[in-house]
Coordinates of C-alpha atoms and ligand atoms in Angstrom, one line a residue:
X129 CA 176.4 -3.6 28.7
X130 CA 179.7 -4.8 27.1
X131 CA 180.0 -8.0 25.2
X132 CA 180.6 -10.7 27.3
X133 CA 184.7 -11.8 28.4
X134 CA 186.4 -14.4 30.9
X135 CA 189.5 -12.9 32.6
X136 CA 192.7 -14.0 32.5
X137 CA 195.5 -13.9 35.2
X138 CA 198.6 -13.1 33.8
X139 CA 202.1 -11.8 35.0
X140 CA 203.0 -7.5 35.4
X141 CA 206.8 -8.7 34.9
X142 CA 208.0 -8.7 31.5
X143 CA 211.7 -10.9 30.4
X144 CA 214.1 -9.2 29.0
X145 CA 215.0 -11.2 26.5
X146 CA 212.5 -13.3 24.3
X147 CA 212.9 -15.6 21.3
X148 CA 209.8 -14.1 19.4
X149 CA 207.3 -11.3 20.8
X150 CA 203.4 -11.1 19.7
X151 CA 202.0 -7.9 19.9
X152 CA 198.4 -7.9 20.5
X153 CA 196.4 -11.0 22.3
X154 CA 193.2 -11.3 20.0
X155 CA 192.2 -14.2 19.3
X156 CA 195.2 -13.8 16.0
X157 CA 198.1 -13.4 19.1
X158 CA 197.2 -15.8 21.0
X159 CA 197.2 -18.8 18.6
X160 CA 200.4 -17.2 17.5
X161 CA 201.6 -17.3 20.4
X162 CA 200.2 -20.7 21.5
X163 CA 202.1 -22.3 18.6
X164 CA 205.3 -20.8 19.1
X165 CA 205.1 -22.1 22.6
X166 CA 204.4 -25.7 21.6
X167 CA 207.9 -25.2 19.6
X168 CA 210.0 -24.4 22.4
X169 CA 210.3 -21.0 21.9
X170 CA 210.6 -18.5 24.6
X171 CA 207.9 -16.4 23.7
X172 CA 205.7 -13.1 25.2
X173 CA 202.5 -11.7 24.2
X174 CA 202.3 -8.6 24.9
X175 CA 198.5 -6.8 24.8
X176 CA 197.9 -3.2 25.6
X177 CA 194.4 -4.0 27.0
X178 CA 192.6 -7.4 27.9
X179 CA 193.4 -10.7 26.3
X180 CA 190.5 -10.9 24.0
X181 CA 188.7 -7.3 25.1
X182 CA 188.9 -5.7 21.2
X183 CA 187.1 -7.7 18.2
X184 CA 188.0 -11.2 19.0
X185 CA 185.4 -11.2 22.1
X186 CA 182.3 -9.0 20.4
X187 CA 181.9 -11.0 17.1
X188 CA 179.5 -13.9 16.2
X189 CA 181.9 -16.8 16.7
X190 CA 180.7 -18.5 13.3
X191 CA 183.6 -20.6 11.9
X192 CA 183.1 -20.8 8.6
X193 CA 184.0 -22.7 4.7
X194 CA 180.7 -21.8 3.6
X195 CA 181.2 -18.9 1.0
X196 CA 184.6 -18.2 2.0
X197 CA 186.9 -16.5 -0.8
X198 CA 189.4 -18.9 -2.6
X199 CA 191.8 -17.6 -0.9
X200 CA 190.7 -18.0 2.3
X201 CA 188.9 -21.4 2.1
X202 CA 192.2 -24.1 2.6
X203 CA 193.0 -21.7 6.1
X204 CA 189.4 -22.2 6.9
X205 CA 189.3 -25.6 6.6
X206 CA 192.3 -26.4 8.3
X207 CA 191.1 -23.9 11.0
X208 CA 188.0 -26.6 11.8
X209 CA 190.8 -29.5 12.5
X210 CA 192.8 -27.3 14.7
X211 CA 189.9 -25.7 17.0
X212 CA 189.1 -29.3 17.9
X213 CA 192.7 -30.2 17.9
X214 CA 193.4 -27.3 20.6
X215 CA 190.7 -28.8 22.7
X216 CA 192.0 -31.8 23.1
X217 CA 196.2 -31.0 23.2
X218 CA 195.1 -28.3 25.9
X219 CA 192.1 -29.5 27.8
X220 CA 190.9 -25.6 27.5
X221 CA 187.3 -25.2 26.3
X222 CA 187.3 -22.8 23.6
X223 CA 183.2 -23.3 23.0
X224 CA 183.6 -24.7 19.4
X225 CA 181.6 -27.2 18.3
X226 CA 180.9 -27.9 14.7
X227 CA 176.8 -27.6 15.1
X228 CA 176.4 -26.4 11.2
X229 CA 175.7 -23.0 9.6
X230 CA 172.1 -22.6 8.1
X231 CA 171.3 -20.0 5.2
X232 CA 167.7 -19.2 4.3
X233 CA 166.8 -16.8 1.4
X234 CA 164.2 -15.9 -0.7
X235 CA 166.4 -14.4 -3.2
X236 CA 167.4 -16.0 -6.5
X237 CA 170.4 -14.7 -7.4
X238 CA 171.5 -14.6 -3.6
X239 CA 170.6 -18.6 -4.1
X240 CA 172.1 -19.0 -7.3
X241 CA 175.7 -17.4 -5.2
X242 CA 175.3 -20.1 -3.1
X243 CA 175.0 -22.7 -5.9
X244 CA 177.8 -21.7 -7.3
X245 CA 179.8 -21.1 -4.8
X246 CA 178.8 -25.0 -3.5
X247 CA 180.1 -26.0 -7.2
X248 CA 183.3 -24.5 -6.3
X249 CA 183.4 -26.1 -2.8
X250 CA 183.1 -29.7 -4.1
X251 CA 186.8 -28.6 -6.1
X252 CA 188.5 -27.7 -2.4
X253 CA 186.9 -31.3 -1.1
X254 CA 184.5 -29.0 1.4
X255 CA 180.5 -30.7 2.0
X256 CA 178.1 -27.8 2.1
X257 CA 174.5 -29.0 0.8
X258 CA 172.0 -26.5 -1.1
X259 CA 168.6 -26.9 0.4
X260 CA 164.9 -26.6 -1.9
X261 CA 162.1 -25.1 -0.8
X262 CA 160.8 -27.9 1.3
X263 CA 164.0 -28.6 2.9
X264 CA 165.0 -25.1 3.6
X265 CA 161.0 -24.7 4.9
X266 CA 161.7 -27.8 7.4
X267 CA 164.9 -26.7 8.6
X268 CA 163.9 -23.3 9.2
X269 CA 160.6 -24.2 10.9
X270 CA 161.7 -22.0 14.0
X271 CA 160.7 -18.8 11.6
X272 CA 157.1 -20.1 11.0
X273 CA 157.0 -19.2 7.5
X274 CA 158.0 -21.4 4.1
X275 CA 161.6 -20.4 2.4
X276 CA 162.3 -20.5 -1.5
X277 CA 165.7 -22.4 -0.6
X278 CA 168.8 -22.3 1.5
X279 CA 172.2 -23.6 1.9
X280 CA 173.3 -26.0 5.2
X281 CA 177.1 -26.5 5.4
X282 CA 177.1 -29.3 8.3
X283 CA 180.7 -29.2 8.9
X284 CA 181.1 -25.6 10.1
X285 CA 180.8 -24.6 13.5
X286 CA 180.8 -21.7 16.4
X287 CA 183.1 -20.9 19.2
X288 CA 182.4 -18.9 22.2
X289 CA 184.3 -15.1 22.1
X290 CA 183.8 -14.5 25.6
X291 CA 185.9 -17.7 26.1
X292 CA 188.0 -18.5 23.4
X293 CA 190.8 -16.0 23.2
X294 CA 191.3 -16.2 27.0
X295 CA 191.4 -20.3 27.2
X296 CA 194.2 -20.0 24.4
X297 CA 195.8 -17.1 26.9
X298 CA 196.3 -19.9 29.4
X299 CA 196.9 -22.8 27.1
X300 CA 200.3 -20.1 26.1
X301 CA 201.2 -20.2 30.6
X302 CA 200.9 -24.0 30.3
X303 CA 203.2 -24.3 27.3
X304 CA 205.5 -21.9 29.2
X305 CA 205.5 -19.2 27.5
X306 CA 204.8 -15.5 28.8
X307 CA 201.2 -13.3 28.4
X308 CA 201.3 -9.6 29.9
X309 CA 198.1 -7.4 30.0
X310 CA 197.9 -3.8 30.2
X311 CA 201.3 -3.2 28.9
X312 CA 201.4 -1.2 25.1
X313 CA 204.1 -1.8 22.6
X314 CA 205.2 1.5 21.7
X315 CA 207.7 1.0 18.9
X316 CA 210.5 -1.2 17.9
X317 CA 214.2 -0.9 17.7
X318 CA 216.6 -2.2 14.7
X319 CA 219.9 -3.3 14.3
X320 CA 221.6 -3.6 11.1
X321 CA 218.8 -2.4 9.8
X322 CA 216.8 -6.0 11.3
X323 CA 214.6 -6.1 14.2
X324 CA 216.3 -6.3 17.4
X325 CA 213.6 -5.0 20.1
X326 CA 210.4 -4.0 21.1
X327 CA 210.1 -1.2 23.3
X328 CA 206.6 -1.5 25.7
X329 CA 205.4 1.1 28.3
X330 CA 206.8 -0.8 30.8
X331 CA 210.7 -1.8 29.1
X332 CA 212.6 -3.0 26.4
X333 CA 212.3 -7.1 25.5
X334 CA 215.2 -8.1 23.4
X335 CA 213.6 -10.0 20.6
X336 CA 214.9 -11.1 16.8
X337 CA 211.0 -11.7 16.0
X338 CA 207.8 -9.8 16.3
X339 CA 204.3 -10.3 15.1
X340 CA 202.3 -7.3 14.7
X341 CA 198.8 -9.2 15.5
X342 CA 197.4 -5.5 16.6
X343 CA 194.0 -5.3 14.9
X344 CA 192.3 -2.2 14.3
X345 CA 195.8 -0.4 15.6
X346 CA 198.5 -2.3 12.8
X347 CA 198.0 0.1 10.5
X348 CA 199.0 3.5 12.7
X349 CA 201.4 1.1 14.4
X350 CA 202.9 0.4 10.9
X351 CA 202.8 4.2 10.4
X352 CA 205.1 5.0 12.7
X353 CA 207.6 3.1 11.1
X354 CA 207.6 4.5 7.8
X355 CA 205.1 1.8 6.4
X356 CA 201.9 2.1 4.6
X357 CA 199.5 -1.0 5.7
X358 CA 196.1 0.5 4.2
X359 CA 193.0 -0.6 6.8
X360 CA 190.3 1.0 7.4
X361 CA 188.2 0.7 10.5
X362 CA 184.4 -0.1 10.3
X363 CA 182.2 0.2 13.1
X364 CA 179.7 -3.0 13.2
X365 CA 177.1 -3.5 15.9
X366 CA 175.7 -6.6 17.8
X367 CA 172.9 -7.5 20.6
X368 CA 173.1 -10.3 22.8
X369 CA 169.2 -11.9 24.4
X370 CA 168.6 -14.1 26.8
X371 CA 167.8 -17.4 26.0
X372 CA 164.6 -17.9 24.3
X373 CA 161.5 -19.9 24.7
X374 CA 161.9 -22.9 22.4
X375 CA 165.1 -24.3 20.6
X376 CA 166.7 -22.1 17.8
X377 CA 169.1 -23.4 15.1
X378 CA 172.5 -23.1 16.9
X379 CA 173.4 -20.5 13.6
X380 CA 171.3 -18.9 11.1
X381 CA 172.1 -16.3 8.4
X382 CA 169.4 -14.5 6.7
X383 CA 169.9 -10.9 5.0
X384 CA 167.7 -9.2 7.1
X385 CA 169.3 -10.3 10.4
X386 CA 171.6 -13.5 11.8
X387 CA 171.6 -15.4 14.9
X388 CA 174.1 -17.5 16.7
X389 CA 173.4 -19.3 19.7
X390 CA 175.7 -18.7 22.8
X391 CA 177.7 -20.5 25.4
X392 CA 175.5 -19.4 28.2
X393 CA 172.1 -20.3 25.7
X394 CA 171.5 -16.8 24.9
X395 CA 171.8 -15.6 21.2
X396 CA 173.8 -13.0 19.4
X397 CA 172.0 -10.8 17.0
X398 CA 173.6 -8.7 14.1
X399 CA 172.9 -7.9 10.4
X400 CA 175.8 -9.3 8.0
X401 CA 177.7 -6.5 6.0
X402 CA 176.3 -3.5 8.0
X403 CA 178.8 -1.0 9.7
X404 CA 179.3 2.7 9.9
X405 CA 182.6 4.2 8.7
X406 CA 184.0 7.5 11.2
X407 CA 185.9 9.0 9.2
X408 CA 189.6 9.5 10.1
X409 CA 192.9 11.1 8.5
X410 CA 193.9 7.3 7.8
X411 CA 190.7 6.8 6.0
X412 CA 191.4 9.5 4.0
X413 CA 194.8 9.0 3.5
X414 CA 194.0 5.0 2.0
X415 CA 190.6 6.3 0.3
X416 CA 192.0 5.2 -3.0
X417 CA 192.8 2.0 -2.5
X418 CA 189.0 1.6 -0.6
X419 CA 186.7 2.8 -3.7
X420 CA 185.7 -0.3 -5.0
X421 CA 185.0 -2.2 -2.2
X422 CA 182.6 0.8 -1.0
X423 CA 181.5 1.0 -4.5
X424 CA 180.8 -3.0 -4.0
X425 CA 179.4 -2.6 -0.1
X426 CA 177.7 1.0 -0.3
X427 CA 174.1 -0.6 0.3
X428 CA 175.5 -1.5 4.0
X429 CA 177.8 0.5 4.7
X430 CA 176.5 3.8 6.9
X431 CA 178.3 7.3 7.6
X432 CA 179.3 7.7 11.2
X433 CA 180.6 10.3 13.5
X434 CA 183.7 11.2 15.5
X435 CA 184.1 8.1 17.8
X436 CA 187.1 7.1 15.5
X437 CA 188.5 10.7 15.9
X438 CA 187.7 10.0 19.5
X439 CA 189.4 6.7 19.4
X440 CA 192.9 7.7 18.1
X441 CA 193.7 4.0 16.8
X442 CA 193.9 5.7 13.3
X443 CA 196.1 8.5 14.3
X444 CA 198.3 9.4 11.3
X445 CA 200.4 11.8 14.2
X446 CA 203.9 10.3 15.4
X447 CA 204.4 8.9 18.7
X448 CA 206.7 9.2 20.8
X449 CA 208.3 6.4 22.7
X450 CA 209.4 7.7 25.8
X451 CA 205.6 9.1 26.8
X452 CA 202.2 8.3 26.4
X453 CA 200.4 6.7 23.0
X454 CA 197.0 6.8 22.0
X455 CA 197.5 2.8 22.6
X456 CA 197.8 3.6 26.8
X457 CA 194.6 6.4 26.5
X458 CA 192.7 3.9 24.7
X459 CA 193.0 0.6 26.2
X460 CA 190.6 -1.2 25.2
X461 CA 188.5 0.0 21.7
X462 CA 184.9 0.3 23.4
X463 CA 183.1 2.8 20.5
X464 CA 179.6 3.7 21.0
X465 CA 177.1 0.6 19.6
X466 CA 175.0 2.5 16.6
X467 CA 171.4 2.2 18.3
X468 CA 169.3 2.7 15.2
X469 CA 171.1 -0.8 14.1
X470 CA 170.5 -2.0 17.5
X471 CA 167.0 -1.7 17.2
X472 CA 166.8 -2.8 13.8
X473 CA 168.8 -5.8 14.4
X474 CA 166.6 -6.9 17.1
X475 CA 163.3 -6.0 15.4
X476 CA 164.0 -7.7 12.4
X477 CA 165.4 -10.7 14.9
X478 CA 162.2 -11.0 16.6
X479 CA 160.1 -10.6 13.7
X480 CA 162.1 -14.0 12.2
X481 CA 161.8 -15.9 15.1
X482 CA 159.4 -15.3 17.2
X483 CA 160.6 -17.4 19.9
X484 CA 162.8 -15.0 20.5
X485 CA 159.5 -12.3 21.7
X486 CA 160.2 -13.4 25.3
X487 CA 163.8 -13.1 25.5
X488 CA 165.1 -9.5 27.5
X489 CA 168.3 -7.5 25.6
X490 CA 171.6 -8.5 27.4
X491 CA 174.4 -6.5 26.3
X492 CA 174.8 -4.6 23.1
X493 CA 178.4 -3.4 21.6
X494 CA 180.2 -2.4 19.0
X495 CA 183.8 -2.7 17.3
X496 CA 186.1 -1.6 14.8
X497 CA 186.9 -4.0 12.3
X498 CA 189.6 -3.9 10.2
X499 CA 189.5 -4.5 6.8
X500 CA 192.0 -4.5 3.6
X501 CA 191.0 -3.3 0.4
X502 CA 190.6 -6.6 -0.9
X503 CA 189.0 -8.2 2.3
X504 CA 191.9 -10.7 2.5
X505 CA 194.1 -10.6 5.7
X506 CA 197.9 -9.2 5.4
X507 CA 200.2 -11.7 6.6
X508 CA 203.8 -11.8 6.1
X509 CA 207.1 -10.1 7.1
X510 CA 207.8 -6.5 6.3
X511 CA 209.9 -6.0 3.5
X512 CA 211.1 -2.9 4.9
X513 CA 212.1 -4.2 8.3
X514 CA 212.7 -7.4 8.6
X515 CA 211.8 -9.3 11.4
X516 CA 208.7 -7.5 11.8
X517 CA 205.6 -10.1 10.5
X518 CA 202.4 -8.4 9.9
X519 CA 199.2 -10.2 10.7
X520 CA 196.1 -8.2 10.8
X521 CA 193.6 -6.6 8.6
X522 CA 191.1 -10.0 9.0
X523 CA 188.2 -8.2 7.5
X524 CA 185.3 -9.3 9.7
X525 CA 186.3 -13.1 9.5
X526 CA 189.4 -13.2 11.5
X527 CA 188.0 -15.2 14.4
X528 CA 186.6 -18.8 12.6
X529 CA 190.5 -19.1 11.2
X530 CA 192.0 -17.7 14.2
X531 CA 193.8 -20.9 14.9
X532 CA 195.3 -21.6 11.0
X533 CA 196.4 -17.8 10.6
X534 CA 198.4 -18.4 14.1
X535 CA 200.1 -21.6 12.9
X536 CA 200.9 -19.7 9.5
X537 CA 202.8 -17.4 11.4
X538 CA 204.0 -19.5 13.3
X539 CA 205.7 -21.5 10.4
X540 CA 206.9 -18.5 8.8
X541 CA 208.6 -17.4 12.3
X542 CA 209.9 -20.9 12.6
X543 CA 210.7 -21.2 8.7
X544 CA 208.7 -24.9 8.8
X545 CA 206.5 -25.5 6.0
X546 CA 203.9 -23.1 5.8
X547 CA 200.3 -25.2 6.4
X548 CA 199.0 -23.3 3.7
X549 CA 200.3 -21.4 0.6
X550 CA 201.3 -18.0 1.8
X551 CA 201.3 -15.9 -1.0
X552 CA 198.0 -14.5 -1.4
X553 CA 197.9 -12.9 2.4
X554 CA 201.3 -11.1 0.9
X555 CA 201.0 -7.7 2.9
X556 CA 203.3 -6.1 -0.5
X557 CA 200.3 -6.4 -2.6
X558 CA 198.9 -3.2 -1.8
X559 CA 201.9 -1.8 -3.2
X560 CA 201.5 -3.9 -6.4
X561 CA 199.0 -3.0 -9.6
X562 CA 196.2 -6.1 -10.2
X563 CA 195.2 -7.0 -6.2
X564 CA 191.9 -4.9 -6.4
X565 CA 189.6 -8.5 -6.4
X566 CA 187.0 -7.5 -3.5
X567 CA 186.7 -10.8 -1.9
X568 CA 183.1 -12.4 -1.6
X569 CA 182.3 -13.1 1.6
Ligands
LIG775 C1 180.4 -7.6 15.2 C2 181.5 -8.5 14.6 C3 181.2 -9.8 14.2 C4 182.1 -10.7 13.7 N1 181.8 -12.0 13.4 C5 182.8 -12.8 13.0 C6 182.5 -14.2 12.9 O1 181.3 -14.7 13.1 N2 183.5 -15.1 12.5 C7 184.7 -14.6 12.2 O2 185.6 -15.4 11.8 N3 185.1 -13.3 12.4 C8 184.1 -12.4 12.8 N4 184.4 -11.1 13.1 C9 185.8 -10.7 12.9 C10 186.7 -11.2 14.0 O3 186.2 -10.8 15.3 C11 188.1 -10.5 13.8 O4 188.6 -10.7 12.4 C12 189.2 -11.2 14.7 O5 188.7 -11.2 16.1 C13 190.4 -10.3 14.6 O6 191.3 -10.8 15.6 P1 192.7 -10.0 15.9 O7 193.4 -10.8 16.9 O8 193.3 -9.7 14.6 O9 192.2 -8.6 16.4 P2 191.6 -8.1 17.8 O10 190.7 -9.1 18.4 O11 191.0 -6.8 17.6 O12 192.9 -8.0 18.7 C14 193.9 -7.1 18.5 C15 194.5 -6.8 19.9 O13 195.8 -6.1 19.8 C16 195.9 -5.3 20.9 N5 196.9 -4.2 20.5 C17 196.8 -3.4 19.5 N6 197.9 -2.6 19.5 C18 198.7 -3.0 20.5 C19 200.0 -2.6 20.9 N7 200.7 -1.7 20.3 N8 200.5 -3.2 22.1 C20 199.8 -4.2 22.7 N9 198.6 -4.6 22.3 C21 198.0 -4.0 21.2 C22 194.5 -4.7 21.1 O14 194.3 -4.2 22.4 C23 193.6 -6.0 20.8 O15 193.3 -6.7 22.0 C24 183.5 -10.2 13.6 C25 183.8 -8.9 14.0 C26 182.8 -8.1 14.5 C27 183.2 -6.7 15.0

């Protein structure tokens, strides 16, 4: 029972020549690429799998301010503007709506968070209100039960992942640009000592520009060039139910267990933070730069098994790139769910809301996500090769500012002013002493 994802029709014929490639159609790629096609450029994306099958389809499709990192908040307000904005420049519907996100706790200091982080908010010009007991009790009178406080930031929203990466796929065909499914990059070729190709399983494509949008894969991908991206892969589970017996809030985060309400009026249930870690050679070989935020996240984070092993996205082996990867074995990253969260997840789910008693289990899944040290995205071209633009390492909260990391790139491929500062999504500062702040989130 897979997560839920519209197909898309797209073409087995690759050009030859292309004024920028995007490797890698998550829901990153595709705004990428949707962006560079509104600016006349001849562009492909090129994904090894299914346009959207990886992480961008199988997460929670919360689009979020509220309790963002600094760093993150002006792409994730911006991001709001532009999912509506791609509704209505492309007449695809993406699912987004901006319904609110809803935080109940019992928890002072998890309260006092809030508050502060609300303080800081008002700074950046983003609403979010902090709700007392009563309020939080009235909002949240789905769960039954009174609520020492909560936090309601009313202009945050959802989008559907079963729909969104895809309807951006075709909004790139209508803008005239290229999409291509099943079809790997392999490797890239230089010339004087600059990007000049990318080499697929299926040709060459003559390109100045690529953008490595390859999720869990960027960092072995980046390997194989001589360059050390440090991700590591966490395995986090979700349930999807039917829809259930009385009206829900559309999204509602609680530690024990969070629930978003789907396109098709069902809900998707997970618990915020919690993941397994397989361990791999990559994970061993970035350990360092990991410890402190699995000192920070050790509560949540579980030991795992081989399906990373299994998986091969974090092969530290070369590839060649006249045969096989691990990219054409493994097209689409499928790893087991982790059933003792499944059941947790829905038991705590239907204990919250017991609306929810009625409603029959759907479709459960898993997926790798892939974080940076710091929980901040890398974005930004490749010192060592340039040409080659990183994006990738989104850290569980890629999807929500999907659309402003794709103009971003976009920008920086185009050299227009970038919508937002930058700096901080710098993939050198790994490489540099001081960027070991573990983002809140
Ligand atoms: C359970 C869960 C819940 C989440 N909830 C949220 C949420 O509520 N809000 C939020 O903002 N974020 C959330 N996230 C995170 C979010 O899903 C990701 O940050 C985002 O989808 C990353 O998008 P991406 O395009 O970088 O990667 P992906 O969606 O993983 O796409 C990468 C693509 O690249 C392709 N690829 C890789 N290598 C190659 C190659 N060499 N050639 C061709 N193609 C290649 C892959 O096949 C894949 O399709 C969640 C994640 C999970 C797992």
């Amino acid at each position: 029972m897979p997560a839920p994802l519209v197909h898309v029709e797209t073409s087995p014929t690759l050009p030859a020549h292309a004024d920028a490639v995007v490797i890698g159609g998550g829901i990153i790629g595709v705004f990428t690429a949707y962006y560079l096609a509104r600016r006349g450029l001849a562009v492909a994306l090129i994904e090894k799998g299914r346009i959207g099958a990886e992480q961008s389809s199988r997460n929670w499709g919360w689009c979020r301010q509220q309790n963002r990192d600094a760093r993150e908040l002006p792409m994730a307000t911006l991001s709001l503007d532009l999912w509506e904005r791609f509704a209505a420049d492309s007449g695809e519907a993406t699912g987004f709506s901006r319904c609110g996100l809803f935080y109940l706790s019992d928890d002072e200091a998890e309260l006092a968070g809030w508050a502060r982080w609300g303080e800081f908010a008002k700074t950046a010009g983003v609403t979010t209100h902090m709700l007392d007991s009563r309020q939080a009790t009235a909002r949240g009178a789905a769960t039954g039960r009174s609520w020492r406080g909560g936090v309601f930031s009313p202009t945050d929203g959802t989008a559907s992942p079963a729909d969104a990466a895809p309807a951006v796929a075709r909004a790139i065909l209508k803008q005239g640009g290229s999409v291509h499914q099943m079809c790997a990059v392999r490797g890239v070729e230089t010339s004087g000592g600059k990007l000049s190709a990318v080499i697929t399983e299926r040709g060459i494509i003559r390109t100045p520009v690529a953008v490595l949008s390859a999720g869990a894969w960027a960092s072995s991908f980046c390997h194989q060039l001589g360059v050390a991206l440090p991700i590591a892969s966490i395995r986090a589970s979700a349930l999807a139910l039917s829809p259930a017996a009385e009206p829900l809030p559309p999204a509602l985060h609680t530690a024990a267990v969070s629930i978003t309400r789907r396109g098709d009026g069902g809900h998707t249930l997970a618990i915020s933070g919690r993941g397994r870690i397989d361990p791999t050679l990559q994970q061993l070989r970035f350990a360092p730069h990991f410890l402190p935020m699995f000192a920070k996240r050790w509560r949540s984070l579980l030991p795992g098994g081989l399906e990373g092993l299994r998986a091969g996205h974090e092969t530290v082996g070369r590839w060649r790139l006249d045969e096989p990867t691990p990219m054409e074995v493994t097209r689409i990253l499928d790893p087991r769910p982790d059933q003792a969260t499944i059941r947790l997840t829905h038991a705590r789910a239907v204990e919250l809301l017991p609306a929810l008693r009625q409603s029959r289990v759907t479709a459960a899944w898993s997926s790798y996500i892939d974080s940076t040290p710091d929980g901040v995205p890398a974005i930004g071209e490749l010192a060592a090769l340039p040409g080659l633009i990183v994006a990738a390492g989104f850290s569980g909260h890629g999807f929500g500012i999907g659309p402003g990391a794709g103009h971003l790139i976009a920008d920086l491929v185009t050299s227009a002013a970038p919508i937002v500062d930058p700096r901080p999504y710098e993939p050198a500062r790994f490489a540099r002493a001081g960027s070991k702040k573990v983002a809140d989130f």
